[in-house]
């Protein structure tokens, strides 16, 4: 039966449309559709920000804490350790500087899409206020360097260092870190802050290796070719594959510079209002001590479905949960579950209608506007926000090549083929994102080898196993900072800081108490995994109705995917659990070994 809500929503028709759009995107090969950036594709991973080879003498020294990854996760862990008086800390990163995501990604238009006053960590500690509500990439990268300088984290850092293996040495209770420089460094503790989306991925499009023009991934932008201001693209035919959050930010810049731009789309993003603005100096001057913590907390509560008396950030992110009851935690459980499911669905349809109406308002060509409309639930894919992206398709030199969910058909020596039509190109850019859900070792480029020679890849073969979303049994003195089995957030530095503060506390406790080993017990780990699984059941139905993407392992949201998902709960519940555990102070769930503290 067709049901209409208000005068606009035909619920049955929308359900049908979403299901059709999902079906045409589902592929049997799932995440195997992507090719690894390795072998003949290794050039897509080359660091464009350094010249020549870097060599140094091998190191065999020992530190208290080795942190793998010098992005926000590593920097925050280093900063929190320093604040607790832990001195012998070493950041290790394959990049030539700190920054992680913000080191690698320097594509034109790059900016944070969460408000910078809550996204950029440690602002008060460093006495810095970003210049815009949504800071550009260069400002965020500079902030990363500022953190490293402020907390003296460049000292002892090993940059341009590829870790090859990290192995537990039971005889000495140390981790041994082997690298491309012949290092065999030792560390009492390791913190894995490798990043959640760090390894670029490429689509397995037939002929991808044959293209003879210039080609690169957005996270390794080739400014030698494009020119710093993209001035060399005048007179060039440029193609970009992918229309996710990265493409949304860089497409307007490519369009302004290229002679002709072809945007190859498989699934359109939802693109909502951005409304960036410069920081009001009077507002910045009036900020009171504690302002950032309060603002971050307020943003976290509102974007993870809670209620707060005021909305400090007041942007498209914080308005979403008011409109979408899907994530809300204000239900007392008394409402009829069916009724609640219906409300959720209707609110989502209504929000997505708003997004689709925005396309109609901003895009003049009707066919192009139709192709740019997303037909799926709001949180099926990463929401995007931009005030120029959609209008870019009104330009004469921009063509949207919509593949109707099938993806690019073929790549040839001279360009891209879709539906039998060849698009000759001088330059082909892959805005195709990063590996999610592949094996741990494939993503990090090395394996972590714990007690009795077990590798983390094998230990997690059938799904992620952690205690507190951080520690794995058989991997003593090791912390794995990632979103798996940790709290839900759209503001990743918030989660990283929650984890960094916790990791630093446990390490400082161990060093202070003379504990040589802290290891998650198998019981505590099993209980955490069970909790994660139990709490993720509500996502099953939704994942099955969502269009494929990295959020649902390309439509294969099985139990393994659920096991690697968030620790769902109230907005700050994950952080609160860790805080309460620290207050309790007896390291419950860990086996602790060492002089006088064995238990
Ligand atoms: P995504 O994984 O989000 O997007 C990849 C794009 O490539 C999708 O549009 C995908 O289509 C498309 N694609 C993949 N294979 C093919 C194919 N065979 N043919 C045509 N198109 C194809 O990567 P992004 O780099 O855009 O974003 C990754 C994440 O990085 C974001 O989700 C976000 O978390 C983060 N990010 C954050 C920003 C910030 O400001 N904080 C800015 C930019 C990114 P399909 O959707 O059909 O799979």
Coordinates of C-alpha atoms and ligand atoms in Angstrom, one line a residue:
X1 CA 0.0 0.0 0.0
X2 CA 1.3 3.4 -0.8
X3 CA 1.4 5.7 2.1
X4 CA 2.1 9.4 1.9
X5 CA 3.3 11.5 4.8
X6 CA 2.5 15.2 4.7
X7 CA 2.2 16.0 1.0
X8 CA 5.6 14.9 -0.1
X9 CA 6.7 11.4 1.1
X10 CA 5.6 8.3 -0.7
X11 CA 7.1 5.8 1.8
X12 CA 6.6 2.7 -0.3
X13 CA 8.1 4.4 -3.4
X14 CA 11.1 5.6 -1.4
X15 CA 11.6 2.1 0.1
X16 CA 11.5 0.6 -3.4
X17 CA 13.9 3.2 -4.8
X18 CA 16.4 2.7 -2.0
X19 CA 16.3 -1.1 -2.5
X20 CA 16.8 -0.8 -6.3
X21 CA 19.7 1.6 -5.9
X22 CA 21.3 -0.7 -3.3
X23 CA 20.8 -3.8 -5.5
X24 CA 22.5 -2.3 -8.5
X25 CA 25.6 -1.5 -6.4
X26 CA 25.9 -4.8 -4.5
X27 CA 28.8 -6.8 -5.8
X28 CA 29.8 -10.4 -5.1
X29 CA 33.4 -9.4 -4.6
X30 CA 32.8 -7.0 -1.8
X31 CA 36.0 -5.4 -0.5
X32 CA 38.0 -7.7 -2.9
X33 CA 36.9 -5.3 -5.7
X34 CA 39.8 -3.0 -4.7
X35 CA 43.4 -3.6 -5.7
X36 CA 46.1 -3.2 -3.2
X37 CA 48.5 -0.3 -3.5
X38 CA 51.5 -2.6 -3.8
X39 CA 53.6 -4.2 -6.5
X40 CA 52.9 -2.5 -9.8
X41 CA 50.7 0.0 -8.0
X42 CA 53.3 0.9 -5.3
X43 CA 54.0 4.2 -7.1
X44 CA 50.6 5.4 -5.9
X45 CA 51.9 5.3 -2.3
X46 CA 55.2 7.1 -3.0
X47 CA 55.7 10.1 -0.6
X48 CA 55.4 13.2 -2.8
X49 CA 56.5 15.5 0.0
X50 CA 60.2 14.3 0.2
X51 CA 63.0 14.4 -2.2
X52 CA 65.4 11.5 -2.6
X53 CA 66.3 8.6 -0.3
X54 CA 66.7 9.1 3.4
X55 CA 69.3 7.0 5.3
X56 CA 70.4 6.9 8.8
X57 CA 72.4 4.6 11.1
X58 CA 70.4 1.7 12.7
X59 CA 69.2 2.2 16.2
X60 CA 69.3 -0.5 18.9
X61 CA 68.4 1.7 21.9
X62 CA 65.5 1.4 24.3
X63 CA 62.6 3.7 25.1
X64 CA 59.7 3.4 27.6
X65 CA 57.1 3.9 24.9
X66 CA 57.3 3.5 21.2
X67 CA 54.3 5.0 19.4
X68 CA 53.8 3.9 15.8
X69 CA 52.1 6.7 13.9
X70 CA 52.6 10.4 14.4
X71 CA 49.2 11.6 13.4
X72 CA 46.7 12.9 16.0
X73 CA 46.6 9.5 17.7
X74 CA 50.3 9.3 18.2
X75 CA 50.7 13.0 19.0
X76 CA 47.9 12.9 21.7
X77 CA 49.4 9.7 23.2
X78 CA 52.8 11.4 23.4
X79 CA 51.3 14.6 24.8
X80 CA 49.3 12.8 27.5
X81 CA 52.4 10.7 28.4
X82 CA 54.5 13.8 28.8
X83 CA 51.9 15.4 31.0
X84 CA 52.1 12.3 33.3
X85 CA 55.9 12.6 33.4
X86 CA 56.8 9.8 31.0
X87 CA 59.9 11.0 29.3
X88 CA 61.4 8.2 27.1
X89 CA 58.8 8.4 24.3
X90 CA 59.5 7.7 20.6
X91 CA 57.2 8.5 17.7
X92 CA 57.8 6.3 14.7
X93 CA 56.3 7.2 11.3
X94 CA 57.0 6.5 7.7
X95 CA 56.2 10.1 6.8
X96 CA 58.9 12.8 7.0
X97 CA 57.0 14.8 9.6
X98 CA 54.2 14.4 12.1
X99 CA 50.6 14.9 11.0
X100 CA 49.3 11.5 9.7
X101 CA 46.3 12.2 7.6
X102 CA 47.2 15.9 7.5
X103 CA 50.7 15.1 6.4
X104 CA 49.6 12.9 3.5
X105 CA 46.4 14.6 2.3
X106 CA 47.2 18.0 0.8
X107 CA 44.8 18.0 -2.1
X108 CA 43.3 21.3 -3.1
X109 CA 40.4 22.3 -1.0
X110 CA 41.3 20.1 1.9
X111 CA 39.7 21.2 5.2
X112 CA 38.3 19.5 8.3
X113 CA 34.7 18.8 8.0
X114 CA 34.1 18.8 11.8
X115 CA 34.3 22.3 13.4
X116 CA 38.0 23.1 14.0
X117 CA 37.4 24.3 17.6
X118 CA 36.3 20.8 18.5
X119 CA 38.3 18.8 15.9
X120 CA 41.8 20.3 16.5
X121 CA 43.0 18.9 19.9
X122 CA 44.9 20.6 22.7
X123 CA 43.9 24.2 21.6
X124 CA 43.9 25.5 25.2
X125 CA 47.1 23.7 26.1
X126 CA 48.8 25.4 23.2
X127 CA 47.0 28.7 23.4
X128 CA 45.8 28.5 19.8
X129 CA 42.5 29.3 18.2
X130 CA 42.0 28.3 14.6
X131 CA 41.4 31.0 12.1
X132 CA 38.2 29.6 10.6
X133 CA 35.2 27.5 11.8
X134 CA 36.4 24.7 9.4
X135 CA 40.2 25.1 9.2
X136 CA 42.0 24.2 6.0
X137 CA 44.4 21.3 5.8
X138 CA 47.6 23.4 6.0
X139 CA 46.5 25.0 9.3
X140 CA 45.7 21.6 10.8
X141 CA 49.0 20.2 9.6
X142 CA 50.8 23.2 11.2
X143 CA 48.9 22.5 14.4
X144 CA 50.2 18.9 14.4
X145 CA 53.7 20.2 14.2
X146 CA 52.9 22.7 17.0
X147 CA 51.8 19.9 19.3
X148 CA 55.0 17.9 18.5
X149 CA 57.1 21.0 19.4
X150 CA 55.2 22.0 22.5
X151 CA 55.5 18.5 24.0
X152 CA 59.0 17.9 22.7
X153 CA 58.0 14.9 20.6
X154 CA 60.4 15.5 17.8
X155 CA 63.2 14.6 20.2
X156 CA 63.9 10.9 19.7
X157 CA 61.4 10.6 16.9
X158 CA 62.1 8.2 14.0
X159 CA 60.5 9.6 10.9
X160 CA 60.8 8.2 7.4
X161 CA 60.9 4.9 9.1
X162 CA 59.0 1.9 7.8
X163 CA 58.3 -0.6 10.6
X164 CA 58.8 -4.1 9.3
X165 CA 58.0 -6.1 12.4
X166 CA 57.2 -5.6 16.1
X167 CA 57.8 -8.7 18.1
X168 CA 57.4 -9.4 21.9
X169 CA 60.4 -10.7 23.6
X170 CA 59.2 -12.7 26.6
X171 CA 62.6 -13.1 28.1
X172 CA 63.1 -9.4 28.6
X173 CA 59.4 -8.2 28.6
X174 CA 60.3 -5.8 25.8
X175 CA 58.9 -5.2 22.3
X176 CA 61.6 -5.3 19.5
X177 CA 60.9 -3.0 16.6
X178 CA 62.6 -3.8 13.3
X179 CA 62.5 -1.3 10.5
X180 CA 63.8 -0.5 7.0
X181 CA 66.8 1.2 8.5
X182 CA 68.0 -2.0 10.2
X183 CA 66.8 -0.8 13.6
X184 CA 66.2 -3.2 16.4
X185 CA 64.8 -0.8 18.9
X186 CA 63.4 -1.9 22.2
X187 CA 60.4 -0.6 24.0
X188 CA 58.7 -1.4 27.3
X189 CA 55.3 -0.4 25.8
X190 CA 54.0 0.1 22.3
X191 CA 51.1 2.1 21.2
X192 CA 49.7 1.5 17.7
X193 CA 48.3 4.7 16.4
X194 CA 48.4 3.8 12.7
X195 CA 45.3 5.6 11.8
X196 CA 41.9 4.4 10.7
X197 CA 42.1 5.3 7.0
X198 CA 45.8 5.4 6.2
X199 CA 46.3 3.1 3.3
X200 CA 45.1 4.4 0.0
X201 CA 43.0 2.0 -2.1
X202 CA 42.4 1.8 -5.8
X203 CA 39.4 0.4 -7.7
X204 CA 40.0 -2.9 -9.5
X205 CA 38.8 -1.4 -12.8
X206 CA 39.9 -3.4 -15.9
X207 CA 42.9 -1.8 -17.5
X208 CA 43.8 0.4 -14.5
X209 CA 47.5 -0.2 -15.0
X210 CA 47.4 0.7 -18.7
X211 CA 46.7 4.5 -18.5
X212 CA 49.6 6.4 -20.0
X213 CA 48.8 9.9 -18.8
X214 CA 49.5 11.3 -15.4
X215 CA 47.7 9.6 -12.6
X216 CA 47.8 9.7 -8.8
X217 CA 45.7 9.2 -5.6
X218 CA 44.3 12.3 -3.9
X219 CA 46.3 11.5 -0.7
X220 CA 49.6 11.7 -2.7
X221 CA 48.8 14.8 -4.8
X222 CA 51.2 15.5 -7.7
X223 CA 51.8 19.3 -7.5
X224 CA 54.8 18.9 -9.7
X225 CA 52.3 18.1 -12.4
X226 CA 49.4 20.3 -11.5
X227 CA 51.4 23.3 -10.2
X228 CA 50.9 24.6 -6.7
X229 CA 47.8 26.6 -7.7
X230 CA 46.8 24.0 -10.3
X231 CA 47.9 26.4 -13.0
X232 CA 49.4 23.6 -15.2
X233 CA 45.9 22.1 -15.6
X234 CA 44.9 24.9 -17.9
X235 CA 44.5 23.2 -21.3
X236 CA 44.3 19.7 -19.7
X237 CA 41.5 17.2 -19.7
X238 CA 41.3 15.9 -16.1
X239 CA 39.2 12.9 -14.8
X240 CA 38.5 12.1 -11.2
X241 CA 37.1 8.8 -10.1
X242 CA 35.1 8.9 -6.8
X243 CA 32.6 11.3 -5.3
X244 CA 33.2 10.8 -1.5
X245 CA 34.2 13.4 1.1
X246 CA 37.6 14.0 -0.6
X247 CA 36.2 14.5 -4.1
X248 CA 33.6 16.9 -2.8
X249 CA 36.3 19.1 -1.4
X250 CA 38.7 19.1 -4.4
X251 CA 36.3 19.0 -7.4
X252 CA 35.5 22.7 -7.3
X253 CA 39.2 23.5 -7.4
X254 CA 39.9 21.1 -10.3
X255 CA 36.9 22.6 -12.2
X256 CA 38.3 26.1 -11.8
X257 CA 41.7 25.1 -13.2
X258 CA 41.2 22.4 -15.8
X259 CA 40.2 22.9 -19.4
X260 CA 37.7 20.1 -19.0
X261 CA 36.9 18.1 -15.9
X262 CA 35.1 14.7 -15.9
X263 CA 33.8 13.5 -12.6
X264 CA 33.1 9.7 -12.7
X265 CA 30.5 8.9 -10.1
X266 CA 29.3 5.5 -8.8
X267 CA 27.2 6.7 -5.8
X268 CA 26.5 10.4 -5.1
X269 CA 27.3 11.8 -1.6
X270 CA 24.8 13.6 0.5
X271 CA 26.0 17.2 0.4
X272 CA 24.6 19.5 3.1
X273 CA 25.3 23.2 4.0
X274 CA 28.8 24.1 5.2
X275 CA 28.6 27.8 6.1
X276 CA 32.2 28.3 7.0
X277 CA 33.2 31.6 8.5
X278 CA 36.3 33.3 9.9
X279 CA 36.9 33.1 13.6
X280 CA 35.3 36.1 15.4
X281 CA 38.3 37.6 17.3
X282 CA 36.0 39.0 20.0
X283 CA 34.6 35.5 20.6
X284 CA 38.0 34.0 20.8
X285 CA 39.2 36.7 23.2
X286 CA 36.3 36.0 25.5
X287 CA 36.8 32.2 25.8
X288 CA 37.1 31.1 29.4
X289 CA 39.4 28.3 30.7
X290 CA 37.9 24.9 30.0
X291 CA 36.1 26.1 26.9
X292 CA 37.4 23.5 24.6
X293 CA 36.7 20.5 26.8
X294 CA 33.2 21.8 27.3
X295 CA 32.7 22.4 23.6
X296 CA 34.1 19.0 22.6
X297 CA 31.8 17.3 25.2
X298 CA 28.8 19.2 24.0
X299 CA 29.5 18.3 20.4
X300 CA 30.0 14.6 21.3
X301 CA 26.8 14.5 23.2
X302 CA 24.7 16.1 20.5
X303 CA 26.2 14.2 17.6
X304 CA 26.0 10.8 19.3
X305 CA 22.3 11.2 20.1
X306 CA 22.2 12.9 23.5
X307 CA 20.5 15.9 24.8
X308 CA 22.2 19.1 26.0
X309 CA 20.7 22.4 27.2
X310 CA 22.5 24.3 24.5
X311 CA 24.2 23.6 21.1
X312 CA 27.6 25.3 21.2
X313 CA 28.7 24.3 17.7
X314 CA 25.3 24.7 16.0
X315 CA 26.2 23.3 12.6
X316 CA 24.9 20.7 10.2
X317 CA 26.4 17.9 12.3
X318 CA 24.7 18.9 15.5
X319 CA 21.3 19.5 13.8
X320 CA 21.3 16.0 12.3
X321 CA 20.5 14.1 15.5
X322 CA 17.7 16.6 16.4
X323 CA 16.2 15.6 13.0
X324 CA 17.1 11.9 13.1
X325 CA 15.9 9.9 16.1
X326 CA 18.0 6.9 14.9
X327 CA 20.9 7.7 17.2
X328 CA 19.0 9.2 20.1
X329 CA 19.4 7.9 23.6
X330 CA 16.5 9.9 25.1
X331 CA 14.0 7.1 24.8
X332 CA 13.0 5.6 28.2
X333 CA 12.2 2.3 26.4
X334 CA 8.5 2.7 26.9
X335 CA 7.7 3.6 23.3
X336 CA 6.5 0.8 21.0
X337 CA 9.6 -0.5 19.1
X338 CA 7.7 -0.7 15.8
X339 CA 6.5 2.9 16.2
X340 CA 10.1 4.0 16.9
X341 CA 11.4 2.2 13.8
X342 CA 8.8 3.9 11.8
X343 CA 9.6 7.3 13.2
X344 CA 13.3 6.7 12.5
X345 CA 12.6 5.8 8.9
X346 CA 10.3 8.7 8.3
X347 CA 12.7 11.2 9.8
X348 CA 15.5 9.8 7.7
X349 CA 13.4 10.0 4.5
X350 CA 12.5 13.6 5.3
X351 CA 16.2 14.6 5.9
X352 CA 17.3 13.0 2.7
X353 CA 14.5 14.7 0.8
X354 CA 15.9 18.0 2.1
X355 CA 19.4 16.9 0.8
X356 CA 17.8 16.0 -2.6
X357 CA 15.9 19.3 -2.7
X358 CA 19.2 21.1 -2.2
X359 CA 20.5 19.5 -5.4
X360 CA 17.4 20.7 -7.3
X361 CA 18.0 24.2 -6.0
X362 CA 21.6 24.4 -6.9
X363 CA 22.1 22.4 -10.1
X364 CA 20.5 23.8 -13.2
X365 CA 20.6 20.8 -15.6
X366 CA 17.7 18.5 -14.6
X367 CA 19.5 15.2 -15.7
X368 CA 22.6 16.1 -13.8
X369 CA 20.6 17.1 -10.8
X370 CA 18.8 13.8 -10.8
X371 CA 22.1 11.9 -11.0
X372 CA 23.5 13.8 -8.1
X373 CA 20.7 12.8 -5.7
X374 CA 21.6 10.2 -3.1
X375 CA 19.0 7.5 -2.6
X376 CA 19.9 5.9 0.7
X377 CA 19.7 6.4 4.5
X378 CA 21.5 9.4 5.9
X379 CA 24.2 7.5 7.8
X380 CA 24.7 4.8 5.2
X381 CA 27.7 6.8 3.9
X382 CA 29.8 9.6 5.3
X383 CA 27.7 12.8 5.1
X384 CA 29.4 15.6 3.3
X385 CA 29.1 19.4 3.6
X386 CA 30.0 21.9 1.0
X387 CA 28.8 25.2 -0.4
X388 CA 30.4 25.0 -3.9
X389 CA 30.5 21.4 -4.9
X390 CA 27.0 21.0 -6.4
X391 CA 27.2 24.3 -8.3
X392 CA 30.4 23.1 -9.9
X393 CA 28.3 20.9 -12.2
X394 CA 26.7 24.1 -13.7
X395 CA 30.0 25.0 -15.3
X396 CA 30.4 24.4 -19.0
X397 CA 33.8 22.7 -18.5
X398 CA 32.5 20.1 -16.1
X399 CA 30.8 16.8 -17.0
X400 CA 29.3 14.5 -14.5
X401 CA 29.7 10.9 -15.9
X402 CA 27.2 9.0 -13.8
X403 CA 27.9 5.2 -14.0
X404 CA 24.5 4.5 -12.4
X405 CA 26.0 2.5 -9.6
X406 CA 28.1 0.2 -11.8
X407 CA 31.4 2.1 -11.5
X408 CA 33.8 2.9 -14.3
X409 CA 33.7 0.2 -17.0
X410 CA 37.3 0.3 -18.2
X411 CA 40.5 2.3 -18.2
X412 CA 42.6 2.5 -21.3
X413 CA 45.9 3.9 -22.3
X414 CA 44.2 7.2 -23.1
X415 CA 41.4 7.6 -20.7
X416 CA 38.2 6.2 -19.2
X417 CA 35.3 4.2 -20.7
X418 CA 31.8 4.3 -19.3
X419 CA 28.9 2.7 -21.1
X420 CA 31.0 2.3 -24.2
X421 CA 31.8 6.0 -24.4
X422 CA 35.5 6.9 -24.2
X423 CA 36.6 9.9 -22.3
X424 CA 40.2 10.9 -23.4
X425 CA 42.2 12.3 -20.5
X426 CA 45.6 13.9 -19.8
X427 CA 45.3 13.2 -16.1
X428 CA 43.3 10.7 -14.0
X429 CA 42.9 11.2 -10.3
X430 CA 41.7 8.5 -7.9
X431 CA 39.6 9.9 -5.1
X432 CA 38.8 6.3 -4.2
X433 CA 39.5 6.4 -0.5
X434 CA 41.3 4.1 1.9
X435 CA 41.4 0.5 2.9
X436 CA 38.9 -0.5 5.7
X437 CA 38.2 -4.0 6.8
X438 CA 41.3 -5.7 5.3
X439 CA 43.8 -7.6 7.4
X440 CA 45.6 -5.7 10.0
X441 CA 49.0 -6.5 8.6
X442 CA 48.0 -5.5 5.1
X443 CA 46.9 -2.1 6.3
X444 CA 49.8 -1.4 8.6
X445 CA 52.5 -3.0 6.3
X446 CA 53.9 -5.1 9.2
X447 CA 52.8 -7.6 11.7
X448 CA 52.6 -7.4 15.5
X449 CA 53.9 -10.6 16.9
X450 CA 52.8 -11.3 20.5
X451 CA 53.3 -13.9 23.1
X452 CA 54.2 -17.4 21.7
X453 CA 54.7 -16.0 18.2
X454 CA 51.0 -15.3 17.5
X455 CA 50.5 -12.5 15.0
X456 CA 47.7 -10.0 15.4
X457 CA 46.5 -10.8 11.9
X458 CA 46.0 -14.4 12.9
X459 CA 44.6 -13.5 16.3
X460 CA 42.0 -11.3 14.7
X461 CA 41.4 -13.7 11.7
X462 CA 37.8 -14.3 12.8
X463 CA 37.2 -10.8 14.1
X464 CA 38.7 -8.0 16.3
X465 CA 39.2 -9.0 19.9
X466 CA 40.1 -6.4 22.5
X467 CA 39.6 -5.3 26.1
X468 CA 38.4 -1.7 26.3
X469 CA 38.9 -1.3 22.5
X470 CA 42.6 -1.1 23.1
X471 CA 44.3 -4.2 24.4
X472 CA 44.4 -7.8 23.2
X473 CA 45.2 -10.9 25.2
X474 CA 48.6 -12.3 24.3
X475 CA 49.8 -8.8 23.4
X476 CA 51.1 -7.5 26.7
X477 CA 52.2 -3.8 27.1
X478 CA 50.5 -3.0 23.8
X479 CA 47.7 -0.6 23.0
X480 CA 45.9 -0.5 19.6
X481 CA 44.2 2.8 19.1
X482 CA 41.5 2.4 16.6
X483 CA 37.7 2.8 16.3
X484 CA 37.2 -0.9 16.5
X485 CA 35.3 -1.8 19.7
X486 CA 35.6 1.8 20.9
X487 CA 33.1 4.6 21.3
X488 CA 31.0 6.0 18.5
X489 CA 31.9 9.5 17.3
X490 CA 32.1 11.6 14.2
X491 CA 35.0 13.6 15.7
X492 CA 37.9 11.1 15.6
X493 CA 40.4 13.3 17.6
X494 CA 37.9 13.1 20.5
X495 CA 38.1 9.3 20.5
X496 CA 41.8 9.4 20.0
X497 CA 42.2 11.7 23.0
X498 CA 40.0 9.5 25.2
X499 CA 42.2 6.5 24.2
X500 CA 45.5 8.4 24.5
X501 CA 44.6 9.6 28.0
X502 CA 43.8 6.1 29.0
X503 CA 46.9 4.5 27.5
X504 CA 49.1 7.1 29.1
X505 CA 47.5 6.5 32.5
X506 CA 48.0 2.7 32.3
X507 CA 51.6 3.1 31.2
X508 CA 52.4 5.7 33.8
X509 CA 50.8 3.5 36.5
X510 CA 52.9 0.5 35.3
X511 CA 56.1 2.4 35.3
X512 CA 55.4 3.9 38.7
X513 CA 54.5 0.6 40.3
X514 CA 57.3 -1.4 38.7
X515 CA 55.0 -3.6 36.7
X516 CA 56.9 -5.1 33.8
X517 CA 53.8 -6.5 32.0
X518 CA 50.2 -5.6 31.8
X519 CA 48.1 -7.9 29.6
X520 CA 44.4 -8.0 29.0
X521 CA 43.0 -11.3 30.5
X522 CA 41.2 -13.6 28.1
X523 CA 38.0 -13.3 30.3
X524 CA 38.0 -9.5 30.3
X525 CA 38.6 -9.5 26.5
X526 CA 35.8 -12.1 25.9
X527 CA 33.4 -10.0 28.0
X528 CA 34.2 -6.8 26.0
X529 CA 33.8 -8.6 22.7
X530 CA 30.4 -10.0 23.8
X531 CA 29.3 -6.6 24.9
X532 CA 30.3 -5.1 21.5
X533 CA 28.4 -7.8 19.7
X534 CA 25.3 -7.5 21.8
X535 CA 25.2 -3.8 21.4
X536 CA 25.6 -3.9 17.6
X537 CA 22.5 -6.0 16.9
X538 CA 20.5 -2.9 16.2
X539 CA 22.7 -2.0 13.3
X540 CA 22.2 -5.3 11.5
X541 CA 18.9 -4.4 9.8
X542 CA 20.2 -1.0 8.9
X543 CA 23.4 -2.3 7.4
X544 CA 21.4 -4.7 5.2
X545 CA 19.3 -1.9 3.8
X546 CA 22.2 0.5 3.2
X547 CA 23.9 1.1 -0.1
X548 CA 27.3 -0.6 0.0
X549 CA 30.4 1.3 1.2
X550 CA 33.2 1.0 3.8
X551 CA 30.6 1.6 6.6
X552 CA 29.1 -1.9 5.9
X553 CA 32.0 -3.7 4.4
X554 CA 30.6 -3.1 0.9
X555 CA 27.2 -4.6 1.9
X556 CA 28.6 -7.6 3.7
X557 CA 27.8 -6.6 7.3
X558 CA 28.4 -10.1 8.8
X559 CA 29.2 -10.9 12.4
X560 CA 32.9 -10.2 11.7
X561 CA 32.0 -6.7 10.6
X562 CA 29.9 -6.2 13.7
X563 CA 32.7 -7.4 15.9
X564 CA 34.9 -4.7 14.5
X565 CA 32.3 -2.0 14.9
X566 CA 31.9 0.6 17.6
X567 CA 31.2 0.1 21.3
X568 CA 27.7 1.4 20.9
X569 CA 26.2 3.2 23.9
X570 CA 25.3 6.5 25.3
X571 CA 27.2 9.5 23.8
X572 CA 30.1 9.5 26.3
X573 CA 29.7 6.0 27.7
X574 CA 32.9 4.6 26.4
X575 CA 34.9 7.5 27.8
X576 CA 33.0 7.3 31.1
X577 CA 33.7 3.5 31.4
X578 CA 37.4 4.1 31.0
X579 CA 37.4 7.0 33.4
X580 CA 35.5 5.0 36.1
X581 CA 37.9 2.1 35.6
X582 CA 40.9 4.4 36.2
X583 CA 39.2 5.9 39.3
X584 CA 38.8 2.3 40.6
X585 CA 42.5 2.0 40.1
X586 CA 43.0 -1.7 40.5
X587 CA 43.6 -2.6 36.8
X588 CA 40.7 -5.0 36.8
X589 CA 40.7 -7.1 33.6
X590 CA 44.5 -7.0 33.3
X591 CA 47.1 -9.5 34.4
X592 CA 49.9 -7.5 35.9
X593 CA 53.4 -8.9 36.4
X594 CA 56.5 -7.5 37.9
X595 CA 58.3 -6.9 41.2
X596 CA 55.7 -6.9 44.0
X597 CA 52.7 -6.4 41.8
X598 CA 52.2 -10.0 40.3
X599 CA 48.5 -10.9 40.2
Ligands
LIG1 P1 35.5 7.3 0.1 O1 35.8 5.9 0.4 O2 34.5 8.0 1.0 O3 35.0 7.5 -1.4 C1 35.6 6.7 -2.4 C2 34.8 7.0 -3.7 O4 35.3 6.3 -4.8 C3 33.3 6.7 -3.6 O5 32.6 7.7 -4.2 C4 33.2 5.4 -4.4 O6 31.9 5.1 -4.8 C5 34.2 5.7 -5.5 N1 34.6 4.5 -6.2 C6 35.2 3.4 -5.7 N2 35.3 2.4 -6.7 C7 34.8 3.0 -7.8 C8 34.7 2.5 -9.1 N3 35.1 1.3 -9.5 N4 34.1 3.4 -10.1 C9 33.7 4.6 -9.7 N5 33.8 5.1 -8.4 C10 34.4 4.3 -7.5 O7 36.9 8.1 0.1 P2 37.2 9.6 0.5 O8 38.7 9.8 0.3 O9 36.3 10.5 -0.3 O10 36.9 9.7 2.0 C11 37.4 8.8 2.9 C12 37.0 9.2 4.3 O11 38.0 10.2 4.7 C13 35.7 9.9 4.5 O12 34.7 9.0 4.6 C14 35.9 10.6 5.8 O13 35.8 9.8 6.9 C15 37.4 11.1 5.6 N6 37.5 12.4 5.1 C16 37.3 13.4 6.0 C17 37.5 14.7 5.7 C18 37.4 15.7 6.7 O14 37.3 16.9 6.5 N7 37.5 15.4 8.0 C19 37.6 15.1 4.3 C20 37.8 14.0 3.4 C21 37.7 12.7 3.8 P3 30.9 4.3 -3.9 O15 30.3 5.3 -3.0 O16 29.9 3.8 -4.9 O17 31.6 3.2 -3.3

